[in-house]
Amino acid sequence: MTRDPTSAKPLRAVILGAGFGGLEAARALARAPCAVTLVDRHNHHLFQPPLYQAATAAPG
């Protein structure tokens, strides 16, 4: 990210969706000099492994 040094407003990023992609984007932007806001319709993240893997304990 490049920024005009004379600009007074801080950089901001809004990420819509907190799935795997949104969470990874938030992690990557956490190291950048900007404020990150992550928005999702749920207040939790749910991972559901495929049923056959859970039933047989087979690795993914």
mmCIF file of C-alpha atoms in Angstrom:
data_model
loop_
_atom_site.group_PDB
_atom_site.id
_atom_site.type_symbol
_atom_site.label_atom_id
_atom_site.label_comp_id
_atom_site.label_asym_id
_atom_site.label_seq_id
_atom_site.Cartn_x
_atom_site.Cartn_y
_atom_site.Cartn_z
ATOM 1 C CA MET A 1 0.000 0.000 0.000
ATOM 2 C CA THR A 2 1.261 3.430 -0.861
ATOM 3 C CA ARG A 3 0.114 6.566 0.853
ATOM 4 C CA ASP A 4 0.496 10.258 0.265
ATOM 5 C CA PRO A 5 2.493 11.564 3.267
ATOM 6 C CA THR A 6 0.493 14.813 3.264
ATOM 7 C CA SER A 7 -2.812 12.967 3.720
ATOM 8 C CA ALA A 8 -4.314 13.378 7.202
ATOM 9 C CA LYS A 9 -6.816 10.507 7.009
ATOM 10 C CA PRO A 10 -5.657 7.055 8.137
ATOM 11 C CA LEU A 11 -6.017 4.114 5.768
ATOM 12 C CA ARG A 12 -8.981 1.827 6.399
ATOM 13 C CA ALA A 13 -10.007 -1.579 5.094
ATOM 14 C CA VAL A 14 -13.457 -3.150 5.425
ATOM 15 C CA ILE A 15 -13.718 -6.899 4.824
ATOM 16 C CA LEU A 16 -17.186 -8.287 4.188
ATOM 17 C CA GLY A 17 -17.510 -11.909 5.242
ATOM 18 C CA ALA A 18 -15.587 -13.765 7.929
ATOM 19 C CA GLY A 19 -15.158 -17.090 6.168
ATOM 20 C CA PHE A 20 -11.732 -18.561 5.496
ATOM 21 C CA GLY A 21 -10.952 -15.887 2.891
ATOM 22 C CA GLY A 22 -12.098 -12.982 5.041
ATOM 23 C CA LEU A 23 -10.162 -14.196 8.064
ATOM 24 C CA GLU A 24 -6.997 -14.668 6.013
ATOM 25 C CA ALA A 25 -7.392 -11.193 4.500
ATOM 26 C CA ALA A 26 -7.800 -9.709 7.989
ATOM 27 C CA ARG A 27 -4.680 -11.528 9.186
ATOM 28 C CA ALA A 28 -2.672 -10.255 6.219
ATOM 29 C CA LEU A 29 -3.895 -6.673 6.641
ATOM 30 C CA ALA A 30 -3.193 -6.721 10.378
ATOM 31 C CA ARG A 31 0.475 -6.237 9.496
ATOM 32 C CA ALA A 32 -0.304 -3.267 7.223
ATOM 33 C CA PRO A 33 -0.495 0.329 8.484
ATOM 34 C CA CYS A 34 -4.289 0.541 8.289
ATOM 35 C CA ALA A 35 -7.381 0.048 10.422
ATOM 36 C CA VAL A 36 -9.168 -3.226 9.607
ATOM 37 C CA THR A 37 -12.895 -3.828 10.119
ATOM 38 C CA LEU A 38 -14.253 -7.346 9.597
ATOM 39 C CA VAL A 39 -18.029 -7.584 9.055
ATOM 40 C CA ASP A 40 -20.072 -10.794 9.060
ATOM 41 C CA ARG A 41 -23.703 -11.602 9.670
ATOM 42 C CA HIS A 42 -22.751 -14.150 12.361
ATOM 43 C CA ASN A 43 -20.847 -13.601 15.599
ATOM 44 C CA HIS A 44 -18.999 -16.917 15.296
ATOM 45 C CA HIS A 45 -16.978 -18.944 12.786
ATOM 46 C CA LEU A 46 -18.155 -22.520 12.182
ATOM 47 C CA PHE A 47 -15.983 -25.144 10.506
ATOM 48 C CA GLN A 48 -17.812 -28.297 9.434
ATOM 49 C CA PRO A 49 -15.446 -30.985 8.176
ATOM 50 C CA PRO A 50 -16.811 -33.392 5.565
ATOM 51 C CA LEU A 51 -18.883 -36.077 7.287
ATOM 52 C CA TYR A 52 -16.904 -39.023 5.901
ATOM 53 C CA GLN A 53 -13.665 -37.583 7.273
ATOM 54 C CA ALA A 54 -15.167 -37.034 10.703
ATOM 55 C CA ALA A 55 -16.756 -40.500 10.766
ATOM 56 C CA THR A 56 -13.600 -42.341 9.670
ATOM 57 C CA ALA A 57 -10.997 -40.003 11.177
ATOM 58 C CA ALA A 58 -9.424 -39.859 7.712
ATOM 59 C CA PRO A 59 -7.006 -36.975 7.161
ATOM 60 C CA GLY A 60 -8.017 -34.297 4.669
#
